[in-house]
Each structure stands twice: as C-alpha cells, then as structure tokens.
Amino acid sequence: MPIIAPSMLSADFLKLGAEIEMINNSAADWFHLDVMDGRFVPNISYGMPIIAQMRKASTKTFDVHLMVEEPERYLADFKKAGADYLTVHYETGYHLHRTLTSIRALGMKAGLAINPHTPVDAVADLLQDIDLLLVMSINPGFGGQQFLPLTYGKIRRAKELITLAGTNTLIEIDGGVTLDNAAEIIAAGADVLVAGNTVFSAADPTDAIKRLKQTGK
Ligand code: DX5
Ligand code: ZN
C-alpha cells in the first residue's frame, strides 16, 4: 500500500487544529508541508513557526518540501521545527551533495525534488545520499493543478535507477494526484502519494484518504 501524505497547503487554516486532528485519525501516514519563498516558485506559503506549531499537534511523520532558493541556509531551522523528511529542489543547488549530507547529519531523512523539466537521470549520482526522490508532477507553486502525463515515464525511470543503485530510496509524487490516476501512478512505481486538493476538497476527506491508501491493493 502506498504512503499517503496529505498536503496541508489545501487545508483550511482557520480551522487548522481540526484539520490536523482529521489527518491524525485518518489512514494518512505523513503530513506534507510545502514551504514557498516567492522566488523559486511564484507563491509564498508558510515557514518554520507554523510547522513548529503543527508539530505539537501530531506524532505522524512531517514531510517538509522546500520550494525555496538557497535551502542550505535553513536546514537546522527545519530540524528544530520538527521535520522528519527534508526535501530540497535539484534546481536550487550548486552543492547538493553537501546539502543532502548535512540534512542526514542533522538527523533527518534527505529528500531531493525534481521539476518536470529535470530529467530523472540528473540525480543518478546522488541516490546513495537520499531517502526520498520527489518527482514533481506539476510545475510547483500551487495546489489544484492537472497531473502532467510525462510523469509516468519519469517514475518508471526513477524505479530503474533506484533498482540499479540498490538503494531504498522512496519515490514520491506531488501534484495533481486524484482518485482516478492514483492506481496508474502506483503501478508505474511510486511509493508516496501527496494529495492536497483531492483530500481537502472532498466531501469526506477521511474517506478520500482511505481510498488513496487502498489504491493498487
Ligand atoms: C505544489 C505543492 C504540492 C501541492 C499539491 O507546489 O508542492 O504539494 O500542495 O497539491 P494538489 O494535490 O492539489 O495538486
Ligand atoms: Zn509539495
């Protein structure tokens, strides 16, 4: 069964406590937390203080997705805020090997994200240094966008490279995941599904999470 990571970007922030409680009591495995700086992506979301507050309300895994320039400046801050997985973008780094090594040295799992234009093969030499490969299935910045079909081939290629490297790297898919395409995404080789709109716009979010979790079973 896939790991399900609801994206809190689509949550109702006026009732954040109740939204967290809903996830706590659901089949979801992780919280996916999107940090945006208005530079790397054309949107600004939230940062460490909000994540630190949320951390107090849940014991589930915190999967923090940094869509910020110079992410290496903030690694210790996100550890302090409660990140379990910390993911930086391939496109932001001159010294990714150093950044990923630092994330692990701080006691977090290291994630590397690639935008739709970045070929999966670009990360081949870093697979030993990451726990998670996040394949963006939309152009990052906003929730509620359409899944890009080119992602299927990228998932299959990622799976091949990970098998060749012999690592336990998880493949995470982020953007446009729905109850309709989840099975095909899992069949291609994905391990983790992020879902914002599909969860929080559902009439019954708990049920949407359960149905995503049962995908491919
Ligand atoms: C977008 C974020 C996603 C977003 C996904 O840049 O990385 O995590 O919240 O939202 P949906 O599932 O609605 O496409
Ligand atoms: Zn994300």
CSV table of C-alpha atoms and ligand atoms in Angstrom, one decimal:
chain,number,residue,atom,x,y,z
A,1,MET,CA,0.0,0.0,0.0
A,2,PRO,CA,1.3,3.5,-0.8
A,3,ILE,CA,2.3,6.0,1.8
A,4,ILE,CA,-0.3,8.8,1.8
A,5,ALA,CA,0.8,12.4,2.5
A,6,PRO,CA,-2.0,15.0,2.6
A,7,SER,CA,-0.6,18.4,1.6
A,8,MET,CA,-1.6,21.0,4.2
A,9,LEU,CA,-1.4,23.8,1.6
A,10,SER,CA,-5.0,23.0,0.8
A,11,ALA,CA,-6.2,22.8,4.4
A,12,ASP,CA,-8.5,25.4,5.9
A,13,PHE,CA,-6.1,27.5,8.0
A,14,LEU,CA,-9.0,29.0,10.0
A,15,LYS,CA,-9.5,25.5,11.5
A,16,LEU,CA,-6.1,24.1,11.3
A,17,GLY,CA,-6.4,22.2,14.6
A,18,ALA,CA,-9.4,20.3,13.4
A,19,GLU,CA,-7.7,19.6,10.0
A,20,ILE,CA,-4.7,18.1,11.8
A,21,GLU,CA,-6.9,16.1,14.0
A,22,MET,CA,-8.7,14.7,10.9
A,23,ILE,CA,-5.4,13.6,9.5
A,24,ASN,CA,-4.3,12.1,12.8
A,25,ASN,CA,-7.4,10.0,12.9
A,26,SER,CA,-7.2,9.0,9.2
A,27,ALA,CA,-5.3,6.4,7.2
A,28,ALA,CA,-2.8,9.1,6.2
A,29,ASP,CA,0.9,8.3,7.0
A,30,TRP,CA,2.6,11.6,6.7
A,31,PHE,CA,1.9,15.4,6.7
A,32,HIS,CA,3.2,17.0,3.5
A,33,LEU,CA,4.3,20.6,4.3
A,34,ASP,CA,5.0,23.0,1.4
A,35,VAL,CA,7.3,25.9,2.1
A,36,MET,CA,7.4,28.5,-0.7
A,37,ASP,CA,9.5,31.7,-0.9
A,38,GLY,CA,8.1,33.7,-3.8
A,39,ARG,CA,11.4,33.4,-5.6
A,40,PHE,CA,11.9,29.7,-6.5
A,41,VAL,CA,8.2,29.5,-7.1
A,42,PRO,CA,5.7,32.3,-7.8
A,43,ASN,CA,3.9,31.9,-4.5
A,44,ILE,CA,4.5,32.3,-0.7
A,45,SER,CA,3.2,29.9,1.8
A,46,TYR,CA,4.3,29.4,5.4
A,47,GLY,CA,7.5,28.6,7.2
A,48,MET,CA,9.1,27.3,10.4
A,49,PRO,CA,6.9,28.9,13.1
A,50,ILE,CA,3.7,27.4,11.6
A,51,ILE,CA,5.3,24.0,11.2
A,52,ALA,CA,6.7,24.1,14.8
A,53,GLN,CA,3.1,24.8,16.0
A,54,MET,CA,1.7,22.0,13.9
A,55,ARG,CA,4.3,19.6,15.2
A,56,LYS,CA,2.8,19.8,18.7
A,57,ALA,CA,-0.5,18.5,17.4
A,58,SER,CA,0.7,15.3,15.7
A,59,THR,CA,3.0,12.4,16.0
A,60,LYS,CA,2.9,11.4,12.3
A,61,THR,CA,5.8,11.9,10.0
A,62,PHE,CA,6.5,15.5,8.9
A,63,ASP,CA,7.5,15.6,5.2
A,64,VAL,CA,8.7,19.1,4.5
A,65,HIS,CA,9.1,20.2,0.9
A,66,LEU,CA,11.2,23.3,0.5
A,67,MET,CA,10.5,25.3,-2.6
A,68,VAL,CA,13.0,28.0,-1.7
A,69,GLU,CA,16.2,29.3,-3.1
A,70,GLU,CA,19.4,28.6,-1.1
A,71,PRO,CA,17.7,25.9,1.1
A,72,GLU,CA,21.0,25.1,2.7
A,73,ARG,CA,20.6,28.3,4.8
A,74,TYR,CA,17.6,26.8,6.7
A,75,LEU,CA,18.3,23.1,7.3
A,76,ALA,CA,18.9,23.4,11.1
A,77,ASP,CA,15.8,25.6,11.4
A,78,PHE,CA,13.6,23.0,9.9
A,79,LYS,CA,15.1,20.3,12.0
A,80,LYS,CA,14.2,22.4,15.0
A,81,ALA,CA,10.7,23.0,13.7
A,82,GLY,CA,10.1,19.2,13.6
A,83,ALA,CA,10.9,18.0,10.1
A,84,ASP,CA,11.4,14.2,9.7
A,85,TYR,CA,12.0,14.3,5.9
A,86,LEU,CA,13.5,17.5,4.5
A,87,THR,CA,13.4,17.8,0.7
A,88,VAL,CA,15.3,20.4,-1.4
A,89,HIS,CA,15.0,21.0,-5.1
A,90,TYR,CA,17.7,19.8,-7.5
A,91,GLU,CA,17.3,23.1,-9.4
A,92,THR,CA,18.3,25.2,-6.4
A,93,GLY,CA,21.7,23.7,-5.7
A,94,TYR,CA,25.3,24.2,-6.7
A,95,HIS,CA,26.4,21.8,-3.9
A,96,LEU,CA,23.6,19.3,-3.5
A,97,HIS,CA,25.9,16.6,-2.2
A,98,ARG,CA,26.9,18.8,0.7
A,99,THR,CA,23.3,19.9,1.4
A,100,LEU,CA,21.9,16.4,1.4
A,101,THR,CA,24.8,15.1,3.6
A,102,SER,CA,24.1,17.9,6.0
A,103,ILE,CA,20.4,17.0,6.2
A,104,ARG,CA,21.3,13.5,7.2
A,105,ALA,CA,23.9,14.7,9.6
A,106,LEU,CA,21.2,16.8,11.4
A,107,GLY,CA,19.2,13.6,11.9
A,108,MET,CA,16.6,14.0,9.2
A,109,LYS,CA,15.8,11.9,6.1
A,110,ALA,CA,17.1,13.6,3.0
A,111,GLY,CA,14.8,14.3,0.0
A,112,LEU,CA,15.6,15.6,-3.4
A,113,ALA,CA,12.9,17.0,-5.7
A,114,ILE,CA,12.9,17.5,-9.5
A,115,ASN,CA,10.8,19.8,-11.5
A,116,PRO,CA,9.0,18.5,-14.6
A,117,HIS,CA,11.9,19.8,-16.9
A,118,THR,CA,14.6,18.0,-15.0
A,119,PRO,CA,15.5,14.5,-16.3
A,120,VAL,CA,15.5,11.8,-13.6
A,121,ASP,CA,19.0,10.7,-14.8
A,122,ALA,CA,20.3,14.0,-13.4
A,123,VAL,CA,20.0,12.6,-9.8
A,124,ALA,CA,21.6,9.2,-10.5
A,125,ASP,CA,24.9,10.1,-8.7
A,126,LEU,CA,23.0,11.2,-5.6
A,127,LEU,CA,20.8,8.2,-5.0
A,128,GLN,CA,23.1,6.9,-2.2
A,129,ASP,CA,22.7,10.2,-0.4
A,130,ILE,CA,18.9,10.5,-0.4
A,131,ASP,CA,16.0,8.7,1.2
A,132,LEU,CA,13.3,10.2,-1.0
A,133,LEU,CA,13.1,11.3,-4.6
A,134,LEU,CA,10.2,13.7,-5.1
A,135,VAL,CA,9.1,13.8,-8.7
A,136,MET,CA,7.0,16.9,-9.3
A,137,SER,CA,4.0,16.0,-11.5
A,138,ILE,CA,3.0,19.7,-11.9
A,139,ASN,CA,5.0,22.9,-12.0
A,140,PRO,CA,5.4,23.7,-8.3
A,141,GLY,CA,3.8,26.7,-6.6
A,142,PHE,CA,0.1,26.0,-6.4
A,143,GLY,CA,-2.3,23.2,-5.4
A,144,GLY,CA,-5.1,22.0,-7.6
A,145,GLN,CA,-3.3,21.7,-10.9
A,146,GLN,CA,-3.5,19.0,-13.5
A,147,PHE,CA,-1.2,16.0,-13.3
A,148,LEU,CA,1.4,16.0,-16.2
A,149,PRO,CA,1.4,12.7,-18.0
A,150,LEU,CA,5.1,12.9,-18.7
A,151,THR,CA,5.5,11.9,-15.1
A,152,TYR,CA,4.7,8.3,-15.7
A,153,GLY,CA,7.8,7.7,-17.7
A,154,LYS,CA,9.9,9.6,-15.1
A,155,ILE,CA,8.5,7.3,-12.3
A,156,ARG,CA,9.5,4.2,-14.3
A,157,ARG,CA,13.0,5.6,-15.0
A,158,ALA,CA,13.4,6.5,-11.3
A,159,LYS,CA,12.5,3.0,-10.3
A,160,GLU,CA,15.1,1.5,-12.8
A,161,LEU,CA,17.8,3.8,-11.5
A,162,ILE,CA,17.0,3.0,-7.8
A,163,THR,CA,17.0,-0.7,-8.5
A,164,LEU,CA,20.4,-0.4,-10.3
A,165,ALA,CA,21.8,1.6,-7.4
A,166,GLY,CA,20.4,-0.9,-4.9
A,167,THR,CA,19.1,1.8,-2.5
A,168,ASN,CA,15.9,2.1,-0.6
A,169,THR,CA,15.0,5.5,-2.0
A,170,LEU,CA,11.3,6.2,-1.9
A,171,ILE,CA,9.6,7.7,-5.0
A,172,GLU,CA,7.2,10.5,-4.0
A,173,ILE,CA,4.7,12.0,-6.5
A,174,ASP,CA,3.5,15.5,-5.9
A,175,GLY,CA,0.8,17.4,-7.8
A,176,GLY,CA,-2.5,16.5,-9.4
A,177,VAL,CA,-2.8,13.1,-7.7
A,178,THR,CA,-6.5,12.1,-7.8
A,179,LEU,CA,-8.6,9.0,-7.0
A,180,ASP,CA,-8.7,8.4,-10.8
A,181,ASN,CA,-4.9,8.4,-11.6
A,182,ALA,CA,-3.5,7.1,-8.3
A,183,ALA,CA,-3.6,3.4,-9.4
A,184,GLU,CA,-1.6,4.1,-12.5
A,185,ILE,CA,0.9,6.2,-10.6
A,186,ILE,CA,1.4,3.3,-8.1
A,187,ALA,CA,1.7,0.8,-11.0
A,188,ALA,CA,4.5,2.9,-12.5
A,189,GLY,CA,6.5,2.5,-9.3
A,190,ALA,CA,5.6,5.3,-6.9
A,191,ASP,CA,5.8,4.7,-3.1
A,192,VAL,CA,4.4,8.0,-1.7
A,193,LEU,CA,1.4,10.0,-2.9
A,194,VAL,CA,1.0,13.6,-2.0
A,195,ALA,CA,-2.6,14.9,-2.2
A,196,GLY,CA,-3.9,18.4,-1.5
A,197,ASN,CA,-7.0,19.1,-3.5
A,198,THR,CA,-8.1,15.5,-3.7
A,199,VAL,CA,-8.2,15.3,0.1
A,200,PHE,CA,-9.3,18.8,1.3
A,201,SER,CA,-11.9,19.4,-1.5
A,202,ALA,CA,-13.5,16.1,-0.9
A,203,ALA,CA,-17.0,15.9,0.7
A,204,ASP,CA,-15.4,13.4,3.1
A,205,PRO,CA,-11.6,13.9,3.4
A,206,THR,CA,-11.1,10.9,5.7
A,207,ASP,CA,-12.8,8.7,3.1
A,208,ALA,CA,-10.7,10.2,0.2
A,209,ILE,CA,-7.5,9.4,2.2
A,210,LYS,CA,-8.7,5.8,2.9
A,211,ARG,CA,-9.4,5.3,-0.8
A,212,LEU,CA,-6.0,6.7,-1.8
A,213,LYS,CA,-4.4,4.3,0.7
A,214,GLN,CA,-6.2,1.3,-0.7
A,215,THR,CA,-5.0,2.1,-4.2
A,216,GLY,CA,-3.4,-0.8,-6.1
A,217,LYS,CA,-4.3,-3.2,-3.3
B,1,DX5,C1,2.7,22.4,-5.1
B,1,DX5,C2,3.0,21.6,-3.9
B,1,DX5,C3,2.0,20.4,-3.7
B,1,DX5,C4,0.6,20.8,-3.7
B,1,DX5,C5,-0.2,19.6,-4.3
B,1,DX5,O1,3.9,23.1,-5.5
B,1,DX5,O2,4.3,21.0,-3.9
B,1,DX5,O3,2.4,19.7,-2.6
B,1,DX5,O4,0.0,21.1,-2.5
B,1,DX5,O5,-1.5,19.9,-4.4
B,1,DX5,P1,-2.5,19.1,-5.3
B,1,DX5,O6,-2.5,17.7,-4.7
B,1,DX5,O7,-3.8,19.8,-5.1
B,1,DX5,O8,-2.0,19.1,-6.7
B,2,ZN,ZN,4.8,19.6,-2.2
